[in-house]
Amino acid sequence: ATGVGVGRSGITTLALPLLLFSLLLSSTSVLSLPNYQGCLDKRARSLPYCDDSLSLDERVDDLLDRLSLSEQVSLISSANKSVSCNMPSSAVERVGLPEYTWLMETNTGVHAVCLETGNCPTIFPGPMAMGASFNRSLWYAKGDVISTEMRALSNSGGIIDLGANLSTGLSGFGPNINIARDPRFGRNNELP
């Protein structure tokens, strides 16, 4: 569904139920999984990098010590060696790290499949139309809604495309900050 809109609180009608659902999941003892992707399986939860009682530095050091340089690079680069929107990184199964989707398309909203009928990410006008409004509070509201929906979709297992079965990530690939200098440039719609 398009144009769900922003309420007085700045949260769309999609984001609010997703946010509440993810908060419920994170506070339920039966489903008390962490609110991030790295510590979801038993193997990962048994390792020190998932131990919340350790300091952040200790947890990062533990994880980095377990990964080869090649594995570290694979976590911040595309698994299929292409550079495009919706790039999955490689998984490192031996330490319980799943693949992660980088650069989700967020020009007009979060690029994701509806969770159910009528429960879809908000679709906004393109960046050029938003920029032409000269309404800075509208620009900030759009960013707030997109970030809330990205987190909610990530927490609730949202996927980007049905065929690719890529989980939604938290790294948005939004509009370029540039001037539309030539109308023949095919990606002018991404410029504010």
mmCIF file of C-alpha atoms in Angstrom:
data_model
loop_
_atom_site.group_PDB
_atom_site.id
_atom_site.type_symbol
_atom_site.label_atom_id
_atom_site.label_comp_id
_atom_site.label_asym_id
_atom_site.label_seq_id
_atom_site.Cartn_x
_atom_site.Cartn_y
_atom_site.Cartn_z
ATOM 1 C CA ALA A 1 0.000 0.000 0.000
ATOM 2 C CA THR A 2 1.269 3.466 -0.733
ATOM 3 C CA GLY A 3 0.982 6.765 1.033
ATOM 4 C CA VAL A 4 0.246 5.493 4.506
ATOM 5 C CA GLY A 5 1.473 8.824 5.854
ATOM 6 C CA VAL A 6 2.900 10.184 9.032
ATOM 7 C CA GLY A 7 0.832 10.691 12.142
ATOM 8 C CA ARG A 8 1.405 13.291 14.851
ATOM 9 C CA SER A 9 3.991 11.054 16.494
ATOM 10 C CA GLY A 10 6.027 10.803 13.279
ATOM 11 C CA ILE A 11 5.466 7.039 12.967
ATOM 12 C CA THR A 12 3.590 5.539 10.047
ATOM 13 C CA THR A 13 0.707 3.136 10.440
ATOM 14 C CA LEU A 14 3.057 0.340 9.298
ATOM 15 C CA ALA A 15 5.950 1.253 11.557
ATOM 16 C CA LEU A 16 3.957 1.482 14.782
ATOM 17 C CA PRO A 17 2.618 -2.108 14.767
ATOM 18 C CA LEU A 18 5.995 -3.438 13.616
ATOM 19 C CA LEU A 19 7.789 -1.498 16.310
ATOM 20 C CA LEU A 20 5.386 -2.730 18.980
ATOM 21 C CA PHE A 21 5.667 -6.295 17.650
ATOM 22 C CA SER A 22 9.481 -6.175 17.720
ATOM 23 C CA LEU A 23 9.453 -4.737 21.255
ATOM 24 C CA LEU A 24 7.095 -7.519 22.324
ATOM 25 C CA LEU A 25 9.412 -10.122 20.797
ATOM 26 C CA SER A 26 12.476 -8.660 22.443
ATOM 27 C CA SER A 27 10.822 -8.601 25.880
ATOM 28 C CA THR A 28 9.137 -12.031 25.780
ATOM 29 C CA SER A 29 10.983 -14.733 27.699
ATOM 30 C CA VAL A 30 10.003 -17.457 25.220
ATOM 31 C CA LEU A 31 11.384 -15.479 22.283
ATOM 32 C CA SER A 32 14.125 -13.555 24.093
ATOM 33 C CA LEU A 33 16.512 -13.279 21.160
ATOM 34 C CA PRO A 34 18.836 -10.302 20.884
ATOM 35 C CA ASN A 35 17.780 -7.304 18.820
ATOM 36 C CA TYR A 36 20.520 -7.771 16.209
ATOM 37 C CA GLN A 37 21.460 -10.413 13.663
ATOM 38 C CA GLY A 38 24.826 -11.659 14.928
ATOM 39 C CA CYS A 39 23.809 -13.634 18.015
ATOM 40 C CA LEU A 40 20.764 -15.557 16.886
ATOM 41 C CA ASP A 41 21.875 -19.184 16.737
ATOM 42 C CA LYS A 42 23.098 -21.455 19.564
ATOM 43 C CA ARG A 43 26.659 -21.547 18.249
ATOM 44 C CA ALA A 44 26.978 -17.751 18.305
ATOM 45 C CA ARG A 45 25.271 -17.360 21.691
ATOM 46 C CA SER A 46 27.803 -19.762 23.218
ATOM 47 C CA LEU A 47 30.725 -17.539 22.166
ATOM 48 C CA PRO A 48 32.058 -14.586 24.201
ATOM 49 C CA TYR A 49 31.233 -12.028 21.506
ATOM 50 C CA CYS A 50 27.547 -12.552 22.322
ATOM 51 C CA ASP A 51 28.003 -12.296 26.091
ATOM 52 C CA ASP A 52 26.309 -9.066 27.206
ATOM 53 C CA SER A 53 28.192 -9.129 30.513
ATOM 54 C CA LEU A 54 31.479 -8.407 28.690
ATOM 55 C CA SER A 55 32.459 -4.912 27.597
ATOM 56 C CA LEU A 56 31.941 -3.910 23.983
ATOM 57 C CA ASP A 57 35.717 -3.838 23.438
ATOM 58 C CA GLU A 58 36.079 -7.390 24.785
ATOM 59 C CA ARG A 59 33.239 -8.630 22.579
ATOM 60 C CA VAL A 60 34.644 -6.985 19.436
ATOM 61 C CA ASP A 61 38.144 -8.288 20.177
ATOM 62 C CA ASP A 62 36.797 -11.813 20.647
ATOM 63 C CA LEU A 63 34.903 -11.774 17.368
ATOM 64 C CA LEU A 64 37.778 -10.281 15.376
ATOM 65 C CA ASP A 65 40.210 -12.844 16.869
ATOM 66 C CA ARG A 66 37.940 -15.625 15.598
ATOM 67 C CA LEU A 67 37.776 -14.299 12.029
ATOM 68 C CA SER A 68 40.445 -14.546 9.354
ATOM 69 C CA LEU A 69 41.240 -11.414 7.349
ATOM 70 C CA SER A 70 39.376 -12.943 4.400
ATOM 71 C CA GLU A 71 36.269 -13.502 6.567
ATOM 72 C CA GLN A 72 36.446 -9.945 7.926
ATOM 73 C CA VAL A 73 36.545 -8.564 4.388
ATOM 74 C CA SER A 74 33.672 -10.850 3.334
ATOM 75 C CA LEU A 75 31.469 -9.317 6.046
ATOM 76 C CA ILE A 76 31.813 -5.819 4.598
ATOM 77 C CA SER A 77 31.706 -6.676 0.908
ATOM 78 C CA SER A 78 29.310 -8.295 -1.516
ATOM 79 C CA ALA A 79 29.086 -12.079 -1.494
ATOM 80 C CA ASN A 80 28.334 -12.154 -5.210
ATOM 81 C CA LYS A 81 31.134 -9.647 -6.028
ATOM 82 C CA SER A 82 28.737 -7.093 -7.510
ATOM 83 C CA VAL A 83 28.157 -3.561 -6.321
ATOM 84 C CA SER A 84 24.486 -2.711 -6.419
ATOM 85 C CA CYS A 85 21.572 -2.062 -4.130
ATOM 86 C CA ASN A 86 20.654 -4.966 -1.858
ATOM 87 C CA MET A 87 24.118 -6.528 -1.648
ATOM 88 C CA PRO A 88 24.381 -9.550 0.649
ATOM 89 C CA SER A 89 27.627 -10.154 2.519
ATOM 90 C CA SER A 90 28.910 -13.676 3.041
ATOM 91 C CA ALA A 91 27.884 -15.640 6.113
ATOM 92 C CA VAL A 92 30.524 -16.983 8.504
ATOM 93 C CA GLU A 93 28.665 -20.006 9.780
ATOM 94 C CA ARG A 94 31.403 -21.359 12.028
ATOM 95 C CA VAL A 95 30.911 -18.371 14.386
ATOM 96 C CA GLY A 96 27.180 -18.009 13.760
ATOM 97 C CA LEU A 97 27.217 -14.850 11.624
ATOM 98 C CA PRO A 98 24.476 -14.866 8.976
ATOM 99 C CA GLU A 99 24.705 -13.005 5.682
ATOM 100 C CA TYR A 100 23.788 -9.352 5.983
ATOM 101 C CA THR A 101 22.173 -7.162 3.329
ATOM 102 C CA TRP A 102 24.032 -3.911 2.673
ATOM 103 C CA LEU A 103 22.758 -0.923 0.764
ATOM 104 C CA MET A 104 19.019 -1.409 0.878
ATOM 105 C CA GLU A 105 17.257 0.927 -1.536
ATOM 106 C CA THR A 106 15.644 3.787 0.411
ATOM 107 C CA ASN A 107 15.104 6.555 -2.154
ATOM 108 C CA THR A 108 11.322 6.540 -1.889
ATOM 109 C CA GLY A 109 10.976 4.244 1.108
ATOM 110 C CA VAL A 110 12.342 0.953 2.410
ATOM 111 C CA HIS A 111 12.623 -1.539 -0.458
ATOM 112 C CA ALA A 112 10.926 -4.531 1.145
ATOM 113 C CA VAL A 113 8.088 -6.968 0.584
ATOM 114 C CA CYS A 114 4.860 -6.330 2.499
ATOM 115 C CA LEU A 115 4.731 -8.363 5.701
ATOM 116 C CA GLU A 116 1.063 -9.013 5.017
ATOM 117 C CA THR A 117 -1.701 -7.433 2.961
ATOM 118 C CA GLY A 118 -1.950 -3.755 3.876
ATOM 119 C CA ASN A 119 1.168 -3.887 6.073
ATOM 120 C CA CYS A 120 3.772 -2.457 3.704
ATOM 121 C CA PRO A 121 6.568 0.097 3.950
ATOM 122 C CA THR A 122 5.527 3.700 3.306
ATOM 123 C CA ILE A 123 6.186 5.017 -0.201
ATOM 124 C CA PHE A 124 7.226 8.668 -0.465
ATOM 125 C CA PRO A 125 7.658 10.966 -3.444
ATOM 126 C CA GLY A 126 11.109 10.768 -5.024
ATOM 127 C CA PRO A 127 13.998 12.838 -3.669
ATOM 128 C CA MET A 128 13.702 15.492 -6.386
ATOM 129 C CA ALA A 129 10.033 16.076 -5.530
ATOM 130 C CA MET A 130 10.824 16.164 -1.806
ATOM 131 C CA GLY A 131 13.663 18.636 -2.428
ATOM 132 C CA ALA A 132 11.378 20.841 -4.509
ATOM 133 C CA SER A 133 9.080 21.208 -1.501
ATOM 134 C CA PHE A 134 11.796 23.192 0.364
ATOM 135 C CA ASN A 135 10.217 21.751 3.511
ATOM 136 C CA ARG A 136 13.063 20.635 5.767
ATOM 137 C CA SER A 137 10.768 19.248 8.458
ATOM 138 C CA LEU A 138 9.214 17.001 5.787
ATOM 139 C CA TRP A 139 12.686 15.757 4.790
ATOM 140 C CA TYR A 140 13.506 14.911 8.415
ATOM 141 C CA ALA A 141 10.131 13.211 8.901
ATOM 142 C CA LYS A 142 10.766 11.043 5.824
ATOM 143 C CA GLY A 143 14.163 10.014 7.200
ATOM 144 C CA ASP A 144 12.633 9.266 10.603
ATOM 145 C CA VAL A 145 9.900 7.084 9.100
ATOM 146 C CA ILE A 146 12.343 5.219 6.847
ATOM 147 C CA SER A 147 14.747 4.525 9.727
ATOM 148 C CA THR A 148 11.907 3.317 11.973
ATOM 149 C CA GLU A 149 10.534 1.052 9.259
ATOM 150 C CA MET A 150 13.996 -0.350 8.447
ATOM 151 C CA ARG A 151 14.530 -1.280 12.105
ATOM 152 C CA ALA A 152 11.026 -2.724 12.428
ATOM 153 C CA LEU A 153 11.367 -4.790 9.245
ATOM 154 C CA SER A 154 14.810 -6.005 10.302
ATOM 155 C CA ASN A 155 13.503 -7.009 13.752
ATOM 156 C CA SER A 156 10.492 -8.835 12.339
ATOM 157 C CA GLY A 157 12.268 -10.818 9.607
ATOM 158 C CA GLY A 158 11.276 -8.700 6.628
ATOM 159 C CA ILE A 159 12.617 -9.630 3.216
ATOM 160 C CA ILE A 160 13.558 -7.513 0.218
ATOM 161 C CA ASP A 161 12.453 -9.651 -2.735
ATOM 162 C CA LEU A 162 10.453 -12.851 -2.664
ATOM 163 C CA GLY A 163 12.711 -14.561 -5.225
ATOM 164 C CA ALA A 164 16.044 -13.550 -3.705
ATOM 165 C CA ASN A 165 14.932 -14.183 -0.097
ATOM 166 C CA LEU A 166 17.298 -11.494 1.239
ATOM 167 C CA SER A 167 16.550 -10.258 4.749
ATOM 168 C CA THR A 168 16.164 -6.533 5.250
ATOM 169 C CA GLY A 169 19.230 -4.830 6.659
ATOM 170 C CA LEU A 170 19.857 -1.495 8.338
ATOM 171 C CA SER A 171 22.149 0.162 5.787
ATOM 172 C CA GLY A 172 20.057 2.462 3.600
ATOM 173 C CA PHE A 173 21.179 3.564 0.144
ATOM 174 C CA GLY A 174 19.363 6.857 -0.160
ATOM 175 C CA PRO A 175 19.420 9.856 -2.426
ATOM 176 C CA ASN A 176 22.567 11.450 -3.755
ATOM 177 C CA ILE A 177 23.232 15.018 -2.717
ATOM 178 C CA ASN A 178 23.943 16.606 -6.069
ATOM 179 C CA ILE A 179 22.441 18.916 -8.655
ATOM 180 C CA ALA A 180 20.525 17.544 -11.627
ATOM 181 C CA ARG A 181 22.756 19.095 -14.320
ATOM 182 C CA ASP A 182 21.626 17.152 -17.388
ATOM 183 C CA PRO A 183 18.061 15.905 -17.978
ATOM 184 C CA ARG A 184 19.439 12.943 -19.953
ATOM 185 C CA PHE A 185 21.082 11.485 -16.838
ATOM 186 C CA GLY A 186 18.963 8.421 -16.147
ATOM 187 C CA ARG A 187 19.174 8.637 -12.375
ATOM 188 C CA ASN A 188 18.063 12.232 -11.897
ATOM 189 C CA ASN A 189 15.061 10.955 -9.940
ATOM 190 C CA GLU A 190 17.479 10.030 -7.124
ATOM 191 C CA LEU A 191 18.773 13.572 -6.709
ATOM 192 C CA PRO A 192 17.146 16.142 -4.448
#
